[in-house]
mmCIF file of C-alpha atoms in Angstrom:
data_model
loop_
_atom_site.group_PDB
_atom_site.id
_atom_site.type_symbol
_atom_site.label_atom_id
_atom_site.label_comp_id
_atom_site.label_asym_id
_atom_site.label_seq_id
_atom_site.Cartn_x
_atom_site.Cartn_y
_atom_site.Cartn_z
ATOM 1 C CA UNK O 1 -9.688 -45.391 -61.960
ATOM 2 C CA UNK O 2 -11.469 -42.760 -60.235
ATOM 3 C CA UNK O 3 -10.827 -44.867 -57.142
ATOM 4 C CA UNK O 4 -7.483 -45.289 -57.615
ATOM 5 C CA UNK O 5 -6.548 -41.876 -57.862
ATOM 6 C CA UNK O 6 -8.888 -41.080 -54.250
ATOM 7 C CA UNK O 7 -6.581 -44.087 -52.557
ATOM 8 C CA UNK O 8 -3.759 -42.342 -53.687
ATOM 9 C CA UNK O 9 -4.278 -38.908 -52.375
ATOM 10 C CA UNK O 10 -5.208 -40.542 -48.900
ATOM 11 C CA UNK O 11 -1.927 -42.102 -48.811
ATOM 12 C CA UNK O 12 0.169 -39.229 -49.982
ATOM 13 C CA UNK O 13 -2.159 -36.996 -47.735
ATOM 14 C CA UNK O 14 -1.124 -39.432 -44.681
ATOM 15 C CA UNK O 15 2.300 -39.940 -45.501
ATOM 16 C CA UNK O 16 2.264 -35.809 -45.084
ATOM 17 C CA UNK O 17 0.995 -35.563 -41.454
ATOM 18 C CA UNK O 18 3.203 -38.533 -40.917
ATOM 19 C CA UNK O 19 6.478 -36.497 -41.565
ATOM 20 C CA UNK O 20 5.021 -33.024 -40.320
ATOM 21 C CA UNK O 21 6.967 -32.282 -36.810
ATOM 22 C CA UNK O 22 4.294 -31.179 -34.384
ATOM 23 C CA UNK O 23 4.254 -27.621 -32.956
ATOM 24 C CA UNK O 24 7.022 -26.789 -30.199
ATOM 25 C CA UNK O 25 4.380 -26.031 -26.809
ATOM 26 C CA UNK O 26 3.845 -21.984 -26.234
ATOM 27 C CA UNK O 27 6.224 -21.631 -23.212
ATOM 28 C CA UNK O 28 4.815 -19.711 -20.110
ATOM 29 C CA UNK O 29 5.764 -16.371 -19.494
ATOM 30 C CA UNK O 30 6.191 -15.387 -15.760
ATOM 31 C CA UNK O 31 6.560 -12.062 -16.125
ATOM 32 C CA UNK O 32 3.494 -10.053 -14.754
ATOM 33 C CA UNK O 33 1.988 -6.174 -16.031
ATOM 34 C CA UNK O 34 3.870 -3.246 -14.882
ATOM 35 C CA UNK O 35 2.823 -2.743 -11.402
ATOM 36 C CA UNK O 36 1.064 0.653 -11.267
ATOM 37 C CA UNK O 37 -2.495 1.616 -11.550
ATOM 38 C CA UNK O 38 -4.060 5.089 -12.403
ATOM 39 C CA UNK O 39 -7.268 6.854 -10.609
ATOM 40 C CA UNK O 40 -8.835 9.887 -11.117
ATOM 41 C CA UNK O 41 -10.407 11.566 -8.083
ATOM 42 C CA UNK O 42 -11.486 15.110 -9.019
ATOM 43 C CA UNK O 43 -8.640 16.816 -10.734
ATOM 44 C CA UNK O 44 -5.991 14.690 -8.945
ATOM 45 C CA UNK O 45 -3.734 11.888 -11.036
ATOM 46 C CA UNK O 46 -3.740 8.833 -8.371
ATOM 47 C CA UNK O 47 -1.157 6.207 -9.336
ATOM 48 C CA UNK O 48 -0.972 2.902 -7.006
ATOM 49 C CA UNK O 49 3.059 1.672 -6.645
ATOM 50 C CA UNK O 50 3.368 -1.983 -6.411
ATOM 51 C CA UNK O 51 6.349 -2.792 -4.076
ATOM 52 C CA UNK O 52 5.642 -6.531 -3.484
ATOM 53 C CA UNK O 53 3.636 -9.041 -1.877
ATOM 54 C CA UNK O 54 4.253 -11.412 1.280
ATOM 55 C CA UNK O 55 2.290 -13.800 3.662
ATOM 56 C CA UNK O 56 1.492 -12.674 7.457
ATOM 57 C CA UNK O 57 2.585 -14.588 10.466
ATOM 58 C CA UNK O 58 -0.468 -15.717 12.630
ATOM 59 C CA UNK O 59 1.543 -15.080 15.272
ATOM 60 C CA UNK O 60 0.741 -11.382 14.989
ATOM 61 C CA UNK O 61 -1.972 -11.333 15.445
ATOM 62 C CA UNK O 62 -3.520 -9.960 18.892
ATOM 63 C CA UNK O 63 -6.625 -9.609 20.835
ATOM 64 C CA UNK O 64 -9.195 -11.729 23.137
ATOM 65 C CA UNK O 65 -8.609 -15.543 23.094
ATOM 66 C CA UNK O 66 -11.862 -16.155 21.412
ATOM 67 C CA UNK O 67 -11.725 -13.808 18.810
ATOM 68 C CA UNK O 68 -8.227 -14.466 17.912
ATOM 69 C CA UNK O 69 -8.949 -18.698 17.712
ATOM 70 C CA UNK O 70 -12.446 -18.137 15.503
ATOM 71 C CA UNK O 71 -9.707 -15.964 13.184
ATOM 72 C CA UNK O 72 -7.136 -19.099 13.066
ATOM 73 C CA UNK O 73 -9.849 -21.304 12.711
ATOM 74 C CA UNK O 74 -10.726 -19.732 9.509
ATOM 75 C CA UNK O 75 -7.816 -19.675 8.314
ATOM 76 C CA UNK O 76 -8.105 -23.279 7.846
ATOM 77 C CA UNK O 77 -10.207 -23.005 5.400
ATOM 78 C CA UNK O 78 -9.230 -20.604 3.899
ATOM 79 C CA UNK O 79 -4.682 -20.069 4.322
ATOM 80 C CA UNK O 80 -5.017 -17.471 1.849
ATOM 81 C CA UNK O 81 -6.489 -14.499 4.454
ATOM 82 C CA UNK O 82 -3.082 -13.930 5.032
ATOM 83 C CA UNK O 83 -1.679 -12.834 2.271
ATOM 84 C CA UNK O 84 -0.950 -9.220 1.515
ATOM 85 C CA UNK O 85 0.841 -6.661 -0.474
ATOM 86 C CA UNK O 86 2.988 -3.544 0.363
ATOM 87 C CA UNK O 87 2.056 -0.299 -1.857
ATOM 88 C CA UNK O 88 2.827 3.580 -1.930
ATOM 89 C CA UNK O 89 0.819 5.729 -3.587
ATOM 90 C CA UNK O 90 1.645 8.430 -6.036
ATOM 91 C CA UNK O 91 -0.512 12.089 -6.368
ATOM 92 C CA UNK O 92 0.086 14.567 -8.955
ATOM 93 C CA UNK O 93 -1.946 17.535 -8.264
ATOM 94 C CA UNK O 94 -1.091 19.388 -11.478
ATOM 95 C CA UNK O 95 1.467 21.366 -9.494
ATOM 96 C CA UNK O 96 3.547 19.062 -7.459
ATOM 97 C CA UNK O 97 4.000 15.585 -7.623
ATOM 98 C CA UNK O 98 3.754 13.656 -3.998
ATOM 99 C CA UNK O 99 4.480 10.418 -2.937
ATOM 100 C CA UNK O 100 3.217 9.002 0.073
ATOM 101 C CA UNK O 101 4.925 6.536 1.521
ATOM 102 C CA UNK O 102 7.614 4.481 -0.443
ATOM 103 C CA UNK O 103 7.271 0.896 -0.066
ATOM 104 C CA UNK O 104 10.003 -1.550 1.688
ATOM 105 C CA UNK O 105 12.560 -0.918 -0.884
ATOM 106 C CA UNK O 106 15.589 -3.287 0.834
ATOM 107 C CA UNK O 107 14.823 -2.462 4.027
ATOM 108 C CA UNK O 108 11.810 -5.210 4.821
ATOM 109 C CA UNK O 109 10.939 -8.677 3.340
ATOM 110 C CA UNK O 110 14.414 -9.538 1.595
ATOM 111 C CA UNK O 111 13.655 -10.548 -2.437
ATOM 112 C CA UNK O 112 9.934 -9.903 -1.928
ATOM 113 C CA UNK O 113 9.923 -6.149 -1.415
ATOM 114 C CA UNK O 114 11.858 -2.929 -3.386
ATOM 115 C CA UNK O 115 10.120 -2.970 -6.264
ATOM 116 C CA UNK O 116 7.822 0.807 -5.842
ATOM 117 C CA UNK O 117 10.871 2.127 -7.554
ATOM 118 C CA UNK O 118 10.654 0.232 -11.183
ATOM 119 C CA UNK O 119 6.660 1.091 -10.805
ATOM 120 C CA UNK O 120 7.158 4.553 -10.562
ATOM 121 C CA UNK O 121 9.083 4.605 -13.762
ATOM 122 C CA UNK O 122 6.898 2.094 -15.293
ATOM 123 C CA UNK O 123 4.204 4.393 -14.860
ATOM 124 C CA UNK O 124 6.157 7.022 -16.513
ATOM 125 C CA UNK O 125 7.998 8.692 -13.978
ATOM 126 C CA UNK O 126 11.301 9.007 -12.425
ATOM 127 C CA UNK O 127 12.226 9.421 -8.824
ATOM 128 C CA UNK O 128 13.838 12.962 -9.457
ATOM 129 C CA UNK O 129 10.450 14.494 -10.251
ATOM 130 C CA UNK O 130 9.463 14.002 -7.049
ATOM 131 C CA UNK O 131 8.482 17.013 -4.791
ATOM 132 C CA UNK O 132 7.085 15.646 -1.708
ATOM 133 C CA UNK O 133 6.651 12.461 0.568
ATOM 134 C CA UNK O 134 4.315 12.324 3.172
ATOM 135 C CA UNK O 135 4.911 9.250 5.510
ATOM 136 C CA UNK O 136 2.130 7.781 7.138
ATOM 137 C CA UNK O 137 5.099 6.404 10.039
ATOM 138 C CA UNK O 138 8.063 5.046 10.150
ATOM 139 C CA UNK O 139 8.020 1.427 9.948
ATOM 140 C CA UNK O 140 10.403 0.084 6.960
ATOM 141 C CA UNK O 141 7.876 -1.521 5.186
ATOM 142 C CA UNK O 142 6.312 2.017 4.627
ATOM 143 C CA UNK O 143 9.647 4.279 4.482
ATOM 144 C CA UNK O 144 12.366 1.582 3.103
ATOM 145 C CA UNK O 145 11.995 3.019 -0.545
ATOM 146 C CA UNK O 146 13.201 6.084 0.238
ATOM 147 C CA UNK O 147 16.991 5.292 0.907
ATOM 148 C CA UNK O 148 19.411 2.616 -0.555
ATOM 149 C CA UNK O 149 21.263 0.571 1.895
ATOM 150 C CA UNK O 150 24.180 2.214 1.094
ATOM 151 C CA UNK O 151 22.877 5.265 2.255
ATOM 152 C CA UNK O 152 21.642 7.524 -0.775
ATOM 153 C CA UNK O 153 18.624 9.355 -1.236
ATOM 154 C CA UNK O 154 16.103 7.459 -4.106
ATOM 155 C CA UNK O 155 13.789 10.732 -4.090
ATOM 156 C CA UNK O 156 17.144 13.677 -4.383
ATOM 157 C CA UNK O 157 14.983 16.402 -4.836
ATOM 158 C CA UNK O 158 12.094 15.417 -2.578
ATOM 159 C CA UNK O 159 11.590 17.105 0.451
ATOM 160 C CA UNK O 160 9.867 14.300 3.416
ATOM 161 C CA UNK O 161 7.302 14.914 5.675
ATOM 162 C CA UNK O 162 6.216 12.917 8.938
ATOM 163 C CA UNK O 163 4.765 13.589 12.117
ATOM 164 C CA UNK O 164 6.494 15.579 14.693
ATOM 165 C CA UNK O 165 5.820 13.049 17.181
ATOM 166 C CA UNK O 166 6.738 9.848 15.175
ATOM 167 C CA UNK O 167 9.952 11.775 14.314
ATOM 168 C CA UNK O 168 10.902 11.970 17.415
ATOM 169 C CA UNK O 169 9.926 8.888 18.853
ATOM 170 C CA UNK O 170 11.168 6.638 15.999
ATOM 171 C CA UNK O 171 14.818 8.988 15.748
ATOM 172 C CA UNK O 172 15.566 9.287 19.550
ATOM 173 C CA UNK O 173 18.801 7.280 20.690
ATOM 174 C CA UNK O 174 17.819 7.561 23.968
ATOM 175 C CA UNK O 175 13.999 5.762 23.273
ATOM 176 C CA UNK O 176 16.033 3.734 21.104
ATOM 177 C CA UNK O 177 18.335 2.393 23.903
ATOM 178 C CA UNK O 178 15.706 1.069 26.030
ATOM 179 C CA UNK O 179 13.197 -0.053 23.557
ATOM 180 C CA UNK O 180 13.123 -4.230 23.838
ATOM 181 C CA UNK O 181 15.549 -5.665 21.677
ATOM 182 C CA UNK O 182 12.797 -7.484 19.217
ATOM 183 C CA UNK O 183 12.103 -3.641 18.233
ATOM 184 C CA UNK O 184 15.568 -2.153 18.113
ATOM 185 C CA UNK O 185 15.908 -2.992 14.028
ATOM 186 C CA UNK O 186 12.445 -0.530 13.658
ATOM 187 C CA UNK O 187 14.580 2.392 15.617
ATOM 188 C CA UNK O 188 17.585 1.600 12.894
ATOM 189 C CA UNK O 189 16.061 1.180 10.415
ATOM 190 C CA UNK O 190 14.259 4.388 10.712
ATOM 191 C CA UNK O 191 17.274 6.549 11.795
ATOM 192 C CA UNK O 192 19.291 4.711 8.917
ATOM 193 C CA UNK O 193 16.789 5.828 6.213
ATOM 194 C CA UNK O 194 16.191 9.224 7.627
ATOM 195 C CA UNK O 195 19.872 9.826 7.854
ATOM 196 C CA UNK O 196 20.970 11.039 4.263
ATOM 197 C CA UNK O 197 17.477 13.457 4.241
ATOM 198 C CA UNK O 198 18.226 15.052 7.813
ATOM 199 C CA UNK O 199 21.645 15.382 6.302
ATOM 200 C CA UNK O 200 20.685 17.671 3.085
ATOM 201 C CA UNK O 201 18.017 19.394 4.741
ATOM 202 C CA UNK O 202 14.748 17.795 3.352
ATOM 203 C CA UNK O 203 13.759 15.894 6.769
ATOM 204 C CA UNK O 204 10.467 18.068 7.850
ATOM 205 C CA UNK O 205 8.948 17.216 11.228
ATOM 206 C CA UNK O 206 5.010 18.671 11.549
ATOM 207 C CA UNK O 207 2.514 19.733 14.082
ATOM 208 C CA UNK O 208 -1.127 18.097 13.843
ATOM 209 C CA UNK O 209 -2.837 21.218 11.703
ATOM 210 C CA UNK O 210 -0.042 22.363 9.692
ATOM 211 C CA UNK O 211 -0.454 23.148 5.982
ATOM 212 C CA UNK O 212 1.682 20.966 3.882
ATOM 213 C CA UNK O 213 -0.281 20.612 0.367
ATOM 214 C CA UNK O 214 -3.599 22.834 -0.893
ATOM 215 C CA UNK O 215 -6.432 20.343 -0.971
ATOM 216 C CA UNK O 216 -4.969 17.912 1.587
ATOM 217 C CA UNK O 217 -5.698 17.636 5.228
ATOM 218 C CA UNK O 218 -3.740 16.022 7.955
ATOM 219 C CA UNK O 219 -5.461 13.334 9.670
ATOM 220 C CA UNK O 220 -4.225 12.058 12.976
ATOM 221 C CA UNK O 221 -4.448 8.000 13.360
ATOM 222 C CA UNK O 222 -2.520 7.622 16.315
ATOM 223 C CA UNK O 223 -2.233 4.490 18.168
ATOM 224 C CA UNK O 224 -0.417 2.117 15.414
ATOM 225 C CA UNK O 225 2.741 3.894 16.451
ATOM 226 C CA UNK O 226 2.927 7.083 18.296
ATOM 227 C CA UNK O 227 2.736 9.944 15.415
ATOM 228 C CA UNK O 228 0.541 7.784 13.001
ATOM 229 C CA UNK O 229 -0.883 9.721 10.061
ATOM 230 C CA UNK O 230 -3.498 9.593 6.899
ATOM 231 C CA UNK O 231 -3.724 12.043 4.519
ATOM 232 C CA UNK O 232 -6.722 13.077 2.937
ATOM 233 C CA UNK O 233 -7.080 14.960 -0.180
ATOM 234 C CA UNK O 234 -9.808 16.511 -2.091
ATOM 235 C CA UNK O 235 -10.734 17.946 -5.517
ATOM 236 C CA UNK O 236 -13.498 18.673 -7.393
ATOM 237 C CA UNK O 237 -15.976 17.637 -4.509
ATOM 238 C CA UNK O 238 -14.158 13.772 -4.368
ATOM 239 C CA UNK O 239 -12.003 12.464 -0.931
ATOM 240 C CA UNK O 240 -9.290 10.009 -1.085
ATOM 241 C CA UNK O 241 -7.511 9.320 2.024
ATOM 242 C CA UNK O 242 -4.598 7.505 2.682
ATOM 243 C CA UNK O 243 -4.761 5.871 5.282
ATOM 244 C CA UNK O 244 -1.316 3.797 6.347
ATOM 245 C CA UNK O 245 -1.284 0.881 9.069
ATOM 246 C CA UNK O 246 -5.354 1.273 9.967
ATOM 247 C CA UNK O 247 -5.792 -2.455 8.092
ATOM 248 C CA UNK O 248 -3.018 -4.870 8.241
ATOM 249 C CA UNK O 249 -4.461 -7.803 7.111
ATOM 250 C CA UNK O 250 -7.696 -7.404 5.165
ATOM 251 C CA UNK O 251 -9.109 -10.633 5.281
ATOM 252 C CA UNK O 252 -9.047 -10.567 9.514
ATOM 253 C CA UNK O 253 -9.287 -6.904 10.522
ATOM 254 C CA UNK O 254 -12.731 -5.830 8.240
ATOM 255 C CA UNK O 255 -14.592 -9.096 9.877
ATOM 256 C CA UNK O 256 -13.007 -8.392 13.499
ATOM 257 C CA UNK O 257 -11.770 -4.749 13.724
ATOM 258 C CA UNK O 258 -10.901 -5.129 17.168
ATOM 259 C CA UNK O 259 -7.822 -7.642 16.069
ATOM 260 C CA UNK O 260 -4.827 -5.672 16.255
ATOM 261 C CA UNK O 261 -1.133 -6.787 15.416
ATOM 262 C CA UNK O 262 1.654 -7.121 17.288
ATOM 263 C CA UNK O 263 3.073 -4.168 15.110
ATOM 264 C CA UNK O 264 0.120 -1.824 17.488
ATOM 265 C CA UNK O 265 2.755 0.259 20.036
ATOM 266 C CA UNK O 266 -0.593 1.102 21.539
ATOM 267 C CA UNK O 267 -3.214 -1.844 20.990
ATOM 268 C CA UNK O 268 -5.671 -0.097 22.691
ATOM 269 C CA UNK O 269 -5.157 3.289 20.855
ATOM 270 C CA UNK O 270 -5.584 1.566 17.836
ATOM 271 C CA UNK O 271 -8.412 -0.393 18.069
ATOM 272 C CA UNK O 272 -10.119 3.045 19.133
ATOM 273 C CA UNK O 273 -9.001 4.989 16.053
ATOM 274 C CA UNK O 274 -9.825 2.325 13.648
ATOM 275 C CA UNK O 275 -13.962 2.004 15.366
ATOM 276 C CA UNK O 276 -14.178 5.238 15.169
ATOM 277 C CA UNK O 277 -13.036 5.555 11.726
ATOM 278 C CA UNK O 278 -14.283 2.769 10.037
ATOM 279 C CA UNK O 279 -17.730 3.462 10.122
ATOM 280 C CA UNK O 280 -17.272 7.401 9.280
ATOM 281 C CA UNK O 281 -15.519 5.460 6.051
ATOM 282 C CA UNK O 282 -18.683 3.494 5.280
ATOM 283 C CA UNK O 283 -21.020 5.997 5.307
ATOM 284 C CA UNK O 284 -19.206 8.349 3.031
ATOM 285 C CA UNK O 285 -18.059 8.575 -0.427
ATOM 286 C CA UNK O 286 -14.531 8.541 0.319
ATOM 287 C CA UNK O 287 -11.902 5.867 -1.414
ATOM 288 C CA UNK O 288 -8.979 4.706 0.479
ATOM 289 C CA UNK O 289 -5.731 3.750 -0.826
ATOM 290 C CA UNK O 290 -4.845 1.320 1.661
ATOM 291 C CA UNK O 291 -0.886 0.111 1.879
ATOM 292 C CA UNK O 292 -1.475 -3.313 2.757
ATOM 293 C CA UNK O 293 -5.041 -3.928 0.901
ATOM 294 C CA UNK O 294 -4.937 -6.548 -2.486
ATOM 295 C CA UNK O 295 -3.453 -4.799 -4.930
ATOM 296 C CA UNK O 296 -4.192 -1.921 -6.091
ATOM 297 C CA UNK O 297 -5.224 -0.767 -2.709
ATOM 298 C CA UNK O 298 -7.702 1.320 -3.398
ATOM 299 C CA UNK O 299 -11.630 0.966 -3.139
ATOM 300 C CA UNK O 300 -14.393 1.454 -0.393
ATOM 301 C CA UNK O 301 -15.673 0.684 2.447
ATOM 302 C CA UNK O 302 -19.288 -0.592 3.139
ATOM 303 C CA UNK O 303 -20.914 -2.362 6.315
ATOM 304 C CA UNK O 304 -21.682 -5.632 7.364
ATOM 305 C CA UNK O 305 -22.769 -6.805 10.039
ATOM 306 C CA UNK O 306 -20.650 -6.110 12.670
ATOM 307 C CA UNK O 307 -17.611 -5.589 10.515
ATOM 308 C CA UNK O 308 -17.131 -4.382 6.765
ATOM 309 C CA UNK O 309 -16.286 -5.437 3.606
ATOM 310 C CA UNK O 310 -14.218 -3.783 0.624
ATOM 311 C CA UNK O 311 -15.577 -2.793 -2.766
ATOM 312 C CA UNK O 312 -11.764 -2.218 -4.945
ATOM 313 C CA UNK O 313 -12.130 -0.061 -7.818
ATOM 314 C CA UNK O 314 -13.299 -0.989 -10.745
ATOM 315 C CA UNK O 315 -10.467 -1.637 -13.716
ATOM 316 C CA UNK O 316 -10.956 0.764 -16.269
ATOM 317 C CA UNK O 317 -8.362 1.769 -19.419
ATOM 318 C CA UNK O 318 -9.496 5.038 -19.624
ATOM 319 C CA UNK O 319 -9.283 8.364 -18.014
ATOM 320 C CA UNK O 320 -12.453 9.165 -16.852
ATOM 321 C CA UNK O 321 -14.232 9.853 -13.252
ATOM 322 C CA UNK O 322 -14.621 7.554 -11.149
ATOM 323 C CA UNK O 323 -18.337 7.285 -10.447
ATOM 324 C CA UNK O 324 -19.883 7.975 -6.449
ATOM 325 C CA UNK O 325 -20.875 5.181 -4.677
ATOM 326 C CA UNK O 326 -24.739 5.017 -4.576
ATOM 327 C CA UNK O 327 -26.128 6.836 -1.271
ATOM 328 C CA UNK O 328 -26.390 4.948 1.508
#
């Protein structure tokens, strides 16, 4: 009897699974985190903007024969050195809150760019509370975010700053007329998104030792285009500087820093700027929110060999200092 009753419960227990459905598969969700990221350097609020990723052209890139074919040739082996993102930076100093440089918004890219704006409120502002942006230059990938295409202001209460000398280079019709036609949609562009803040009075061209912001010092990168620009603030004892269009691709440029991109108005220029700067980078405690660096752009810089390679910062969910880099 006793195994009778065991036979039975098998059956009933197999007849169960038998007519159980089984569990609809977890679908995927595509969706990624918020793209913003917080940093604390001295008493400064440092908040990284996502504005979208893309894949460089090896086509731009520029420099001797040899140098430029070893770079290729890597990228056999490894396609993914060309990848790169597009990010602006937010600073909140306590008393003013300053953006520098907005992203592509619709300017650059098509459906891969304009998305700095939905960052900034994911990380819990809105583009009204914005005092100030400081432009590194005035290539769209870098200023795009600060006008619509139909010509209104994203930042209405922000005044923008910019070199004197990319202003005028970048916003002349006459440069503009005989610039070669591959570079005519830069001078457009440029004039287009400059446009509504000339208009209302909040288009500010500066001189190379101007005060713009306590704590912040202008630092002249020129060669990239003609009034190139990095910004460089300090607090408590701790650097950050922004540092624009000094690394384009970050894979290429830190191994060989004397690649430049087609992008370089003055190749030459910039290959100077970026050996002499470079190395004052690695041998201080400075981080550098880099535009075009993986995501979120920020980190240091340490040698190697004859080139460099990047330490990013450390994820952390809370608000605390960022710890020096150990003495070199």
């Amino acid at each position: 009897m006793r195994f009778a009753t065991a036979a039975l419960l098998v059956a009933l227990a197999s007849l169960v699974a038998g007519t159980k459905a089984a569990p609809a598969a977890a679908p995927q969700h595509h969706n990624q985190a918020p793209g913003f990221y917080r940093l604390k350097v001295g008493d400064l609020e440092v908040t990284a903007l996502f504005d979208g990723a893309g894949v460089s052209d090896p086509s731009w890139l520029t420099g001797t024969k040899a140098t430029v074919d070893g770079a290729l040739k890597a990228l056999h082996e490894d396609p993914h050195m060309l990848e790169g993102t597009d990010t602006g930076f937010l600073v909140n100093t306590g008393k003013q809150l300053i953006l520098v440089d907005s992203g592509a918004g619709t300017w650059f890219g098509g459906g891969a760019f304009g998305r700095s704006a939905g960052s900034l409120r994911s990380a819990g502002y809105t583009p009204e509370e914005v005092d100030l942006v400081l432009v590194t230059h005035l290539h769209p990938d870098h200023i795009g975010g600060l006008t619509t295409q139909d010509g209104n202001r994203v930042f209405p209460n922000a005044d923008v700053y910019v070199a004197k000398a990319e202003s005028d280079f970048w916003l002349s019709p006459e440069i503009a007329a005989k610039a070669p036609k591959d570079a005519q949609p830069f001078f457009q562009s440029a004039q287009a998104i400059a446009a509504p803040y000339i208009k209302a009075r909040k288009w500010h061209a500066f001189g190379d030792s101007e005060t713009i912001v306590d704590g912040m010092q202008l630092i002249p990168l020129h060669g990239h285009t003609p009034g190139h620009t990095g910004y460089e603030f300090s607090s408590k004892g701790q650097k950050i500087l922004f540092w624009g269009d000094i690394i384009h691709l970050q894979s290429i440029q830190l191994k060989h820093p004397e690649i430049t991109v087609v992008f370089d108005i003055d190749p030459t220029a910039a290959t100077a700027t970026r050996n002499q700067l470079l190395p004052k980078l690695a041998h201080e405690d400075v981080v550098i929110a880099g535009p075009h660096m993986s995501f979120p752009g920020l980190g240091r810089l340490h040698q190697e060999g004859s080139g460099y390679n990047w330490t990013p910062v450390q994820f952390t969910d809370q608000w605390v200092e960022q710890a020096p880099s150990p003495q070199k």
